[in-house]
């Protein structure tokens, strides 16, 4: 019984940690692009593509990964006056408690981009074969 309570507490703590790591002070109006890739049907030949308009400014990527997310998430942005490409690597961190172990995940790579003028940008997200693992990708205005 105590083991079940411990596991429930761990799940609750991890849930709160994820919420606070996402910085709830950021308003949704700062989100320029968002996609949750949790369905293989969202991909065409294993690649997700979309087009959106972005203003001049500084932006950052935000990811919501988990243990089943793609190990390498390749993202390419192309516009009339902008090119960006990065292979984001999924890293896990083990957390030990007195009675259990749990993991958190994050993508490592260049997360800040600068756009010099308003333009239409195409985004290509390649999960490198892992279309079953879920991940959310946001581009936020800084």
PDB file of C-alpha atoms in Angstrom, residues 21-139:
ATOM      1  CA  UNK A  21       9.014  23.930 -16.436  1.00  0.00           C
ATOM      2  CA  UNK A  22       6.721  25.064 -19.219  1.00  0.00           C
ATOM      3  CA  UNK A  23       6.650  28.504 -17.556  1.00  0.00           C
ATOM      4  CA  UNK A  24       2.940  29.149 -17.127  1.00  0.00           C
ATOM      5  CA  UNK A  25       3.637  32.906 -17.135  1.00  0.00           C
ATOM      6  CA  UNK A  26       4.091  32.724 -20.913  1.00  0.00           C
ATOM      7  CA  UNK A  27       0.839  33.555 -22.610  1.00  0.00           C
ATOM      8  CA  UNK A  28      -0.464  31.550 -25.538  1.00  0.00           C
ATOM      9  CA  UNK A  29      -0.250  34.736 -27.608  1.00  0.00           C
ATOM     10  CA  UNK A  30       3.548  34.237 -27.670  1.00  0.00           C
ATOM     11  CA  UNK A  31       3.131  30.977 -29.578  1.00  0.00           C
ATOM     12  CA  UNK A  32       3.869  31.563 -33.258  1.00  0.00           C
ATOM     13  CA  UNK A  33       3.794  27.893 -34.245  1.00  0.00           C
ATOM     14  CA  UNK A  34       2.518  24.775 -32.476  1.00  0.00           C
ATOM     15  CA  UNK A  35       2.147  21.117 -33.383  1.00  0.00           C
ATOM     16  CA  UNK A  36       1.677  17.984 -31.324  1.00  0.00           C
ATOM     17  CA  UNK A  37       3.028  15.032 -33.253  1.00  0.00           C
ATOM     18  CA  UNK A  38       1.320  12.044 -31.650  1.00  0.00           C
ATOM     19  CA  UNK A  39      -0.245  10.386 -34.690  1.00  0.00           C
ATOM     20  CA  UNK A  40       1.664   8.767 -37.584  1.00  0.00           C
ATOM     21  CA  UNK A  41      -1.014  10.128 -39.965  1.00  0.00           C
ATOM     22  CA  UNK A  42       0.375  13.654 -39.383  1.00  0.00           C
ATOM     23  CA  UNK A  43       3.486  12.681 -41.357  1.00  0.00           C
ATOM     24  CA  UNK A  44       3.844  12.419 -45.115  1.00  0.00           C
ATOM     25  CA  UNK A  45       6.527   9.846 -45.961  1.00  0.00           C
ATOM     26  CA  UNK A  46       7.821  10.118 -42.382  1.00  0.00           C
ATOM     27  CA  UNK A  47       8.133  13.935 -42.486  1.00  0.00           C
ATOM     28  CA  UNK A  48       5.872  16.664 -41.048  1.00  0.00           C
ATOM     29  CA  UNK A  49       5.670  19.935 -43.007  1.00  0.00           C
ATOM     30  CA  UNK A  50       3.783  23.188 -42.578  1.00  0.00           C
ATOM     31  CA  UNK A  51       3.991  26.857 -43.574  1.00  0.00           C
ATOM     32  CA  UNK A  52       3.421  29.912 -41.362  1.00  0.00           C
ATOM     33  CA  UNK A  53       4.167  33.630 -41.315  1.00  0.00           C
ATOM     34  CA  UNK A  54       6.648  35.015 -38.811  1.00  0.00           C
ATOM     35  CA  UNK A  55       7.522  38.626 -37.940  1.00  0.00           C
ATOM     36  CA  UNK A  56      10.954  40.118 -37.387  1.00  0.00           C
ATOM     37  CA  UNK A  57      12.285  39.252 -33.934  1.00  0.00           C
ATOM     38  CA  UNK A  58      13.845  36.722 -31.593  1.00  0.00           C
ATOM     39  CA  UNK A  59      12.191  33.342 -31.113  1.00  0.00           C
ATOM     40  CA  UNK A  60      12.807  30.141 -29.194  1.00  0.00           C
ATOM     41  CA  UNK A  61      11.809  26.518 -29.529  1.00  0.00           C
ATOM     42  CA  UNK A  62       9.910  24.770 -26.757  1.00  0.00           C
ATOM     43  CA  UNK A  63       9.423  21.020 -26.696  1.00  0.00           C
ATOM     44  CA  UNK A  64       7.237  18.727 -24.641  1.00  0.00           C
ATOM     45  CA  UNK A  65       8.959  15.346 -25.037  1.00  0.00           C
ATOM     46  CA  UNK A  66       8.631  12.073 -23.183  1.00  0.00           C
ATOM     47  CA  UNK A  67      10.429   8.758 -23.116  1.00  0.00           C
ATOM     48  CA  UNK A  68       8.889   7.614 -26.403  1.00  0.00           C
ATOM     49  CA  UNK A  69       9.792  10.823 -28.287  1.00  0.00           C
ATOM     50  CA  UNK A  70      12.187  10.583 -31.244  1.00  0.00           C
ATOM     51  CA  UNK A  71      15.838  10.340 -30.139  1.00  0.00           C
ATOM     52  CA  UNK A  72      16.797  12.799 -32.880  1.00  0.00           C
ATOM     53  CA  UNK A  73      14.302  15.439 -33.985  1.00  0.00           C
ATOM     54  CA  UNK A  74      15.561  17.255 -37.080  1.00  0.00           C
ATOM     55  CA  UNK A  75      13.941  20.642 -37.702  1.00  0.00           C
ATOM     56  CA  UNK A  76      14.485  22.822 -40.760  1.00  0.00           C
ATOM     57  CA  UNK A  77      13.038  26.301 -41.260  1.00  0.00           C
ATOM     58  CA  UNK A  78      13.279  27.991 -44.670  1.00  0.00           C
ATOM     59  CA  UNK A  79      12.092  31.445 -45.663  1.00  0.00           C
ATOM     60  CA  UNK A  80      12.932  33.994 -48.304  1.00  0.00           C
ATOM     61  CA  UNK A  81      15.715  35.440 -46.122  1.00  0.00           C
ATOM     62  CA  UNK A  82      16.127  32.764 -43.473  1.00  0.00           C
ATOM     63  CA  UNK A  83      17.515  29.234 -43.227  1.00  0.00           C
ATOM     64  CA  UNK A  84      17.828  27.174 -40.061  1.00  0.00           C
ATOM     65  CA  UNK A  85      18.528  23.510 -39.462  1.00  0.00           C
ATOM     66  CA  UNK A  86      19.165  21.632 -36.218  1.00  0.00           C
ATOM     67  CA  UNK A  87      19.234  18.018 -35.091  1.00  0.00           C
ATOM     68  CA  UNK A  88      17.803  18.168 -31.571  1.00  0.00           C
ATOM     69  CA  UNK A  89      18.935  15.263 -29.381  1.00  0.00           C
ATOM     70  CA  UNK A  90      16.664  13.806 -26.699  1.00  0.00           C
ATOM     71  CA  UNK A  91      18.385  13.651 -23.321  1.00  0.00           C
ATOM     72  CA  UNK A  92      17.001  11.958 -20.242  1.00  0.00           C
ATOM     73  CA  UNK A  93      17.776  12.801 -16.648  1.00  0.00           C
ATOM     74  CA  UNK A  94      17.315  10.253 -13.903  1.00  0.00           C
ATOM     75  CA  UNK A  95      15.870  11.454 -10.612  1.00  0.00           C
ATOM     76  CA  UNK A  96      16.232   9.294  -7.519  1.00  0.00           C
ATOM     77  CA  UNK A  97      13.866   9.455  -4.595  1.00  0.00           C
ATOM     78  CA  UNK A  98      14.042   7.467  -1.411  1.00  0.00           C
ATOM     79  CA  UNK A  99      11.885   4.707  -2.854  1.00  0.00           C
ATOM     80  CA  UNK A 100      11.912   5.056  -6.641  1.00  0.00           C
ATOM     81  CA  UNK A 101      13.481   6.488  -9.762  1.00  0.00           C
ATOM     82  CA  UNK A 102      11.868   8.572 -12.504  1.00  0.00           C
ATOM     83  CA  UNK A 103      13.078  10.344 -15.626  1.00  0.00           C
ATOM     84  CA  UNK A 104      12.555  13.697 -17.279  1.00  0.00           C
ATOM     85  CA  UNK A 105      13.394  14.434 -20.914  1.00  0.00           C
ATOM     86  CA  UNK A 106      14.510  17.472 -22.888  1.00  0.00           C
ATOM     87  CA  UNK A 107      15.861  18.228 -26.329  1.00  0.00           C
ATOM     88  CA  UNK A 108      19.361  19.664 -26.611  1.00  0.00           C
ATOM     89  CA  UNK A 109      20.359  21.916 -29.492  1.00  0.00           C
ATOM     90  CA  UNK A 110      20.203  25.507 -30.700  1.00  0.00           C
ATOM     91  CA  UNK A 111      16.814  26.741 -29.497  1.00  0.00           C
ATOM     92  CA  UNK A 112      17.098  30.488 -30.234  1.00  0.00           C
ATOM     93  CA  UNK A 113      16.531  31.914 -33.717  1.00  0.00           C
ATOM     94  CA  UNK A 114      16.491  35.479 -35.072  1.00  0.00           C
ATOM     95  CA  UNK A 115      14.301  36.588 -37.954  1.00  0.00           C
ATOM     96  CA  UNK A 116      15.402  39.793 -39.718  1.00  0.00           C
ATOM     97  CA  UNK A 117      12.109  40.555 -41.470  1.00  0.00           C
ATOM     98  CA  UNK A 118       8.536  39.328 -41.709  1.00  0.00           C
ATOM     99  CA  UNK A 119       8.267  36.368 -44.073  1.00  0.00           C
ATOM    100  CA  UNK A 120       6.543  33.109 -44.810  1.00  0.00           C
ATOM    101  CA  UNK A 121       8.515  30.182 -43.409  1.00  0.00           C
ATOM    102  CA  UNK A 122       8.222  26.494 -44.140  1.00  0.00           C
ATOM    103  CA  UNK A 123       8.958  24.075 -41.322  1.00  0.00           C
ATOM    104  CA  UNK A 124      10.049  20.491 -41.827  1.00  0.00           C
ATOM    105  CA  UNK A 125      10.123  18.181 -38.802  1.00  0.00           C
ATOM    106  CA  UNK A 126      11.822  14.836 -39.310  1.00  0.00           C
ATOM    107  CA  UNK A 127      11.553  12.337 -36.430  1.00  0.00           C
ATOM    108  CA  UNK A 128      14.161  10.178 -38.187  1.00  0.00           C
ATOM    109  CA  UNK A 129      11.915   7.136 -38.449  1.00  0.00           C
ATOM    110  CA  UNK A 130      10.139   7.402 -35.078  1.00  0.00           C
ATOM    111  CA  UNK A 131       6.648   8.481 -36.143  1.00  0.00           C
ATOM    112  CA  UNK A 132       5.106   6.595 -33.199  1.00  0.00           C
ATOM    113  CA  UNK A 133       6.794   8.657 -30.449  1.00  0.00           C
ATOM    114  CA  UNK A 134       4.919  11.787 -29.401  1.00  0.00           C
ATOM    115  CA  UNK A 135       6.352  15.289 -29.027  1.00  0.00           C
ATOM    116  CA  UNK A 136       4.976  18.827 -29.063  1.00  0.00           C
ATOM    117  CA  UNK A 137       6.938  21.570 -30.803  1.00  0.00           C
ATOM    118  CA  UNK A 138       6.334  25.281 -30.222  1.00  0.00           C
ATOM    119  CA  UNK A 139       8.046  28.361 -31.583  1.00  0.00           C
TER     120      UNK A 139
END
